[in-house]
mmCIF file of C-alpha atoms and ligand atoms in Angstrom:
data_model
loop_
_atom_site.group_PDB
_atom_site.id
_atom_site.type_symbol
_atom_site.label_atom_id
_atom_site.label_comp_id
_atom_site.label_asym_id
_atom_site.label_seq_id
_atom_site.Cartn_x
_atom_site.Cartn_y
_atom_site.Cartn_z
ATOM 1 C CA MET E 1 6.477 -4.106 -31.842
ATOM 2 C CA MET E 2 5.981 -0.642 -30.354
ATOM 3 C CA GLN E 3 7.287 1.191 -27.337
ATOM 4 C CA VAL E 4 5.148 1.986 -24.302
ATOM 5 C CA GLU E 5 6.188 4.270 -21.547
ATOM 6 C CA LEU E 6 4.229 4.210 -18.344
ATOM 7 C CA THR E 7 4.546 4.339 -14.571
ATOM 8 C CA VAL E 8 3.775 1.076 -12.809
ATOM 9 C CA ASN E 9 3.626 1.131 -9.051
ATOM 10 C CA GLY E 10 5.725 4.287 -8.976
ATOM 11 C CA GLU E 11 8.384 2.996 -11.328
ATOM 12 C CA ARG E 12 8.857 4.566 -14.797
ATOM 13 C CA ARG E 13 9.043 1.881 -17.437
ATOM 14 C CA SER E 14 9.752 1.728 -21.154
ATOM 15 C CA ASP E 15 9.062 -1.550 -22.953
ATOM 16 C CA ASP E 16 8.630 -2.854 -26.461
ATOM 17 C CA VAL E 17 5.367 -4.641 -26.794
ATOM 18 C CA GLU E 18 3.085 -6.127 -29.435
ATOM 19 C CA PRO E 19 0.489 -3.457 -30.306
ATOM 20 C CA ARG E 20 -2.313 -5.830 -29.407
ATOM 21 C CA LEU E 21 -0.956 -6.849 -25.986
ATOM 22 C CA LEU E 22 -3.560 -6.379 -23.292
ATOM 23 C CA LEU E 23 -2.656 -4.327 -20.233
ATOM 24 C CA VAL E 24 -3.230 -7.294 -17.953
ATOM 25 C CA HIS E 25 -0.825 -9.436 -19.944
ATOM 26 C CA TYR E 26 1.689 -6.616 -19.969
ATOM 27 C CA LEU E 27 1.494 -6.339 -16.197
ATOM 28 C CA ARG E 28 1.716 -10.121 -15.652
ATOM 29 C CA GLU E 29 4.177 -11.100 -18.350
ATOM 30 C CA VAL E 30 6.362 -8.124 -18.959
ATOM 31 C CA CYS E 31 6.342 -6.528 -15.506
ATOM 32 C CA GLY E 32 6.097 -9.809 -13.581
ATOM 33 C CA LEU E 33 3.270 -8.523 -11.449
ATOM 34 C CA ARG E 34 0.778 -11.314 -10.784
ATOM 35 C CA ALA E 35 -1.767 -9.633 -8.561
ATOM 36 C CA ALA E 36 -4.067 -8.720 -11.460
ATOM 37 C CA ASN E 37 -5.622 -12.041 -12.262
ATOM 38 C CA ILE E 38 -7.377 -13.284 -15.406
ATOM 39 C CA GLY E 39 -10.694 -14.819 -14.504
ATOM 40 C CA CYS E 40 -12.714 -14.545 -17.628
ATOM 41 C CA ASP E 41 -12.663 -13.760 -21.305
ATOM 42 C CA THR E 42 -15.811 -11.664 -21.216
ATOM 43 C CA THR E 43 -14.612 -8.601 -19.264
ATOM 44 C CA SER E 44 -17.147 -9.508 -16.532
ATOM 45 C CA CYS E 45 -15.256 -10.718 -13.472
ATOM 46 C CA GLY E 46 -13.086 -7.775 -12.359
ATOM 47 C CA ALA E 47 -10.230 -10.068 -11.221
ATOM 48 C CA CYS E 48 -7.872 -7.999 -13.361
ATOM 49 C CA THR E 49 -8.822 -4.626 -11.783
ATOM 50 C CA VAL E 50 -6.049 -2.089 -11.344
ATOM 51 C CA LEU E 51 -5.877 1.615 -10.865
ATOM 52 C CA LEU E 52 -5.263 3.817 -13.925
ATOM 53 C CA ASN E 53 -4.541 7.378 -12.860
ATOM 54 C CA GLY E 54 -6.259 6.515 -9.577
ATOM 55 C CA GLU E 55 -9.428 5.043 -11.026
ATOM 56 C CA SER E 56 -10.260 1.363 -11.211
ATOM 57 C CA VAL E 57 -10.201 -0.237 -14.612
ATOM 58 C CA LYS E 58 -10.369 -3.816 -15.819
ATOM 59 C CA SER E 59 -6.958 -4.304 -17.273
ATOM 60 C CA CYS E 60 -8.224 -6.924 -19.707
ATOM 61 C CA THR E 61 -10.326 -4.299 -21.361
ATOM 62 C CA MET E 62 -7.544 -2.115 -22.701
ATOM 63 C CA LEU E 63 -4.321 -2.435 -24.526
ATOM 64 C CA ALA E 64 -0.917 -1.740 -22.888
ATOM 65 C CA ALA E 65 -0.450 0.803 -25.656
ATOM 66 C CA GLN E 66 -3.560 2.646 -24.431
ATOM 67 C CA ALA E 67 -2.004 2.997 -20.964
ATOM 68 C CA SER E 68 1.164 4.482 -22.353
ATOM 69 C CA GLY E 69 1.964 7.791 -20.646
ATOM 70 C CA GLN E 70 -0.298 6.936 -17.714
ATOM 71 C CA ASP E 71 0.022 5.816 -14.126
ATOM 72 C CA VAL E 72 -0.869 2.218 -13.202
ATOM 73 C CA VAL E 73 -1.085 0.765 -9.736
ATOM 74 C CA THR E 74 -1.591 -2.900 -9.013
ATOM 75 C CA ALA E 75 -2.215 -4.527 -5.607
ATOM 76 C CA GLU E 76 1.521 -4.958 -5.294
ATOM 77 C CA GLY E 77 1.951 -1.162 -5.354
ATOM 78 C CA LEU E 78 -0.694 -0.279 -2.779
ATOM 79 C CA ALA E 79 1.475 -0.142 0.271
ATOM 80 C CA PRO E 80 5.138 0.027 1.209
ATOM 81 C CA ALA E 81 6.854 -3.384 1.446
ATOM 82 C CA GLY E 82 6.068 -5.249 4.541
ATOM 83 C CA GLU E 83 2.869 -3.265 5.247
ATOM 84 C CA LEU E 84 -0.717 -3.595 4.198
ATOM 85 C CA HIS E 85 -2.862 -0.847 2.720
ATOM 86 C CA PRO E 86 -5.869 0.011 5.037
ATOM 87 C CA VAL E 87 -8.225 -1.817 2.629
ATOM 88 C CA GLN E 88 -5.983 -4.927 2.574
ATOM 89 C CA GLN E 89 -5.809 -4.723 6.360
ATOM 90 C CA ALA E 90 -9.598 -4.585 6.592
ATOM 91 C CA PHE E 91 -10.017 -7.553 4.228
ATOM 92 C CA ARG E 92 -7.750 -9.536 6.531
ATOM 93 C CA ALA E 93 -9.443 -8.356 9.746
ATOM 94 C CA GLU E 94 -12.932 -9.021 8.341
ATOM 95 C CA HIS E 95 -12.101 -12.308 6.591
ATOM 96 C CA GLY E 96 -12.977 -10.686 3.290
ATOM 97 C CA LEU E 97 -11.352 -13.456 1.225
ATOM 98 C CA GLN E 98 -11.609 -17.218 0.868
ATOM 99 C CA CYS E 99 -9.569 -18.546 -2.004
ATOM 100 C CA GLY E 100 -8.247 -15.057 -2.654
ATOM 101 C CA PHE E 101 -8.544 -15.149 -6.439
ATOM 102 C CA CYS E 102 -10.841 -12.186 -6.681
ATOM 103 C CA THR E 103 -9.193 -10.349 -3.783
ATOM 104 C CA PRO E 104 -6.657 -8.118 -5.566
ATOM 105 C CA GLY E 105 -9.278 -6.935 -7.937
ATOM 106 C CA MET E 106 -11.800 -6.410 -5.185
ATOM 107 C CA VAL E 107 -9.233 -4.477 -3.179
ATOM 108 C CA MET E 108 -8.390 -2.201 -6.077
ATOM 109 C CA ALA E 109 -12.078 -1.579 -6.825
ATOM 110 C CA ALA E 110 -12.632 -0.805 -3.116
ATOM 111 C CA VAL E 111 -9.686 1.617 -3.048
ATOM 112 C CA SER E 112 -11.100 3.441 -5.988
ATOM 113 C CA LEU E 113 -14.568 3.434 -4.534
ATOM 114 C CA LEU E 114 -13.371 4.814 -1.170
ATOM 115 C CA ARG E 115 -11.358 7.547 -2.880
ATOM 116 C CA GLU E 116 -14.517 8.701 -4.586
ATOM 117 C CA ASN E 117 -16.723 8.198 -1.577
ATOM 118 C CA PRO E 118 -14.872 7.831 1.739
ATOM 119 C CA SER E 119 -18.044 7.122 3.732
ATOM 120 C CA PRO E 120 -20.227 4.865 1.611
ATOM 121 C CA THR E 121 -23.345 3.142 2.761
ATOM 122 C CA GLU E 122 -23.579 -0.599 2.507
ATOM 123 C CA GLU E 123 -25.726 -0.235 -0.553
ATOM 124 C CA GLN E 124 -23.205 2.040 -2.176
ATOM 125 C CA VAL E 125 -20.441 -0.442 -1.471
ATOM 126 C CA ARG E 126 -22.501 -3.245 -3.075
ATOM 127 C CA GLU E 127 -23.179 -1.043 -6.111
ATOM 128 C CA GLY E 128 -19.519 0.023 -6.329
ATOM 129 C CA LEU E 129 -18.332 -3.555 -6.362
ATOM 130 C CA GLU E 130 -20.913 -4.836 -8.845
ATOM 131 C CA GLY E 131 -18.285 -5.276 -11.518
ATOM 132 C CA ASN E 132 -16.231 -7.571 -9.375
ATOM 133 C CA LEU E 133 -17.302 -11.181 -8.937
ATOM 134 C CA CYS E 134 -16.368 -13.595 -6.225
ATOM 135 C CA ARG E 135 -16.765 -17.279 -7.097
ATOM 136 C CA CYS E 136 -16.544 -18.112 -3.388
ATOM 137 C CA THR E 137 -19.567 -15.844 -2.845
ATOM 138 C CA GLY E 138 -17.818 -14.138 0.036
ATOM 139 C CA TYR E 139 -19.662 -10.878 -0.570
ATOM 140 C CA HIS E 140 -20.916 -10.398 2.947
ATOM 141 C CA ASN E 141 -17.470 -10.204 4.481
ATOM 142 C CA ILE E 142 -16.101 -8.264 1.484
ATOM 143 C CA VAL E 143 -18.687 -5.510 2.020
ATOM 144 C CA ARG E 144 -18.002 -5.585 5.753
ATOM 145 C CA ALA E 145 -14.275 -5.153 5.042
ATOM 146 C CA VAL E 146 -14.835 -2.149 2.785
ATOM 147 C CA LEU E 147 -17.115 -0.518 5.397
ATOM 148 C CA ALA E 148 -14.519 -1.277 8.056
ATOM 149 C CA ALA E 149 -11.847 0.326 5.936
ATOM 150 C CA ALA E 150 -14.023 3.420 5.546
ATOM 151 C CA ARG E 151 -14.557 3.613 9.294
ATOM 152 C CA GLY E 152 -10.862 3.090 9.900
ATOM 153 C CA SER E 153 -11.676 -0.003 11.962
ATOM 154 C CA GLY E 154 -9.569 -2.388 9.896
ATOM 155 C CA GLY E 155 -6.598 -1.789 12.179
ATOM 156 C CA ARG E 156 -5.360 1.224 10.187
ATOM 157 C CA PRO E 157 -6.363 4.919 9.714
ATOM 158 C CA PRO E 158 -9.555 5.471 7.636
ATOM 159 C CA MET E 159 -9.244 5.675 3.872
ATOM 160 C CA ALA E 160 -9.975 9.370 3.806
ATOM 161 C CA SER E 161 -6.628 10.059 5.549
ATOM 162 C CA THR E 162 -4.596 7.688 3.459
ATOM 163 C CA ALA E 163 -5.857 8.248 -0.112
ATOM 164 C CA GLY E 164 -3.121 8.270 -2.762
ATOM 165 C CA ALA E 165 -0.756 5.826 -1.067
ATOM 166 C CA SER E 166 1.353 3.932 -3.486
ATOM 167 C CA GLY E 167 4.772 2.377 -3.366
ATOM 168 C CA GLU E 168 6.237 -1.076 -3.249
ATOM 169 C CA SER E 169 4.550 -4.362 -2.919
ATOM 170 C CA ALA E 170 2.384 -5.951 -0.329
ATOM 171 C CA PRO E 171 -0.286 -7.800 -2.217
ATOM 172 C CA LEU E 172 -3.045 -9.556 -0.337
ATOM 173 C CA ALA E 173 -3.414 -13.039 -1.771
ATOM 174 C CA GLY E 174 -2.511 -11.849 -5.265
ATOM 175 C CA THR E 175 -1.195 -14.977 -6.905
ATOM 176 C CA ALA E 176 -3.955 -17.574 -6.891
ATOM 177 C CA GLY E 177 -4.601 -19.570 -10.003
ATOM 178 C CA GLN E 178 -7.115 -18.875 -12.737
ATOM 179 C CA HIS E 179 -10.819 -19.472 -12.501
ATOM 180 C CA ALA E 180 -13.267 -20.353 -15.230
ATOM 181 C CA ASN E 181 -16.426 -18.353 -15.847
ATOM 182 C CA GLY E 182 -19.674 -18.561 -13.953
ATOM 183 C CA GLN E 183 -19.335 -16.155 -11.109
ATOM 184 C CA THR E 184 -22.260 -14.900 -9.071
ATOM 185 C CA GLU E 185 -23.421 -11.286 -8.958
ATOM 186 C CA VAL E 186 -23.002 -9.150 -5.806
ATOM 187 C CA THR E 187 -26.239 -9.738 -4.126
ATOM 188 C CA ALA E 188 -25.377 -11.511 -0.853
HETATM 189 S S1 FES C 201 -10.280 -10.947 -16.519
HETATM 190 FE FE1 FES C 201 -10.766 -8.884 -16.735
HETATM 191 S S2 FES C 201 -12.865 -8.743 -16.261
HETATM 192 FE FE2 FES C 201 -12.406 -10.923 -16.069
HETATM 193 S S1 FES C 202 -12.457 -15.333 -2.429
HETATM 194 FE FE1 FES C 202 -12.485 -16.896 -3.921
HETATM 195 S S2 FES C 202 -13.144 -15.882 -5.695
HETATM 196 FE FE2 FES C 202 -13.450 -14.419 -4.150
#
């Protein structure tokens, strides 16, 4: 066992973990945060996407030990309790989810994308979400949602004025069950 110290959704934590424990398993099993889903064993689906120091990462691709000393945000930590982050709001307004399994990862990838580029084109959104797969193939509405969030038409202020928000939980459909492999690329 080894000790990791990191900030998760604004909370400083110190936990003893197995050195080979993946970050996604740490978040789900040690922290009890179930928004980051596990949808593949090939680091290809993006269902496990979280923010590490503000940038999206697939939490199945790194060890909890590698995240020690860093800041992690999951979908639960995007917005204050009882509220939705503008991107979550836009996904709801634009029907950007079906079963919801990919949604937390999509939302985190979109948050990271919009922080880097607050006014993306449709093509840039599609490129930015290439690492996140939706088995329900709901890409059209997902892209619409991200563009709506960028415009501030998801019912909340535009992303450019809300970047950096973190706090307590309000996940959007973050607890669906696992999927097998076989997702479709972002081409819709
Ligand atoms: S579970 Fe991490 S990329 Fe699929
Ligand atoms: S909404 Fe079902 S996997 Fe994307």
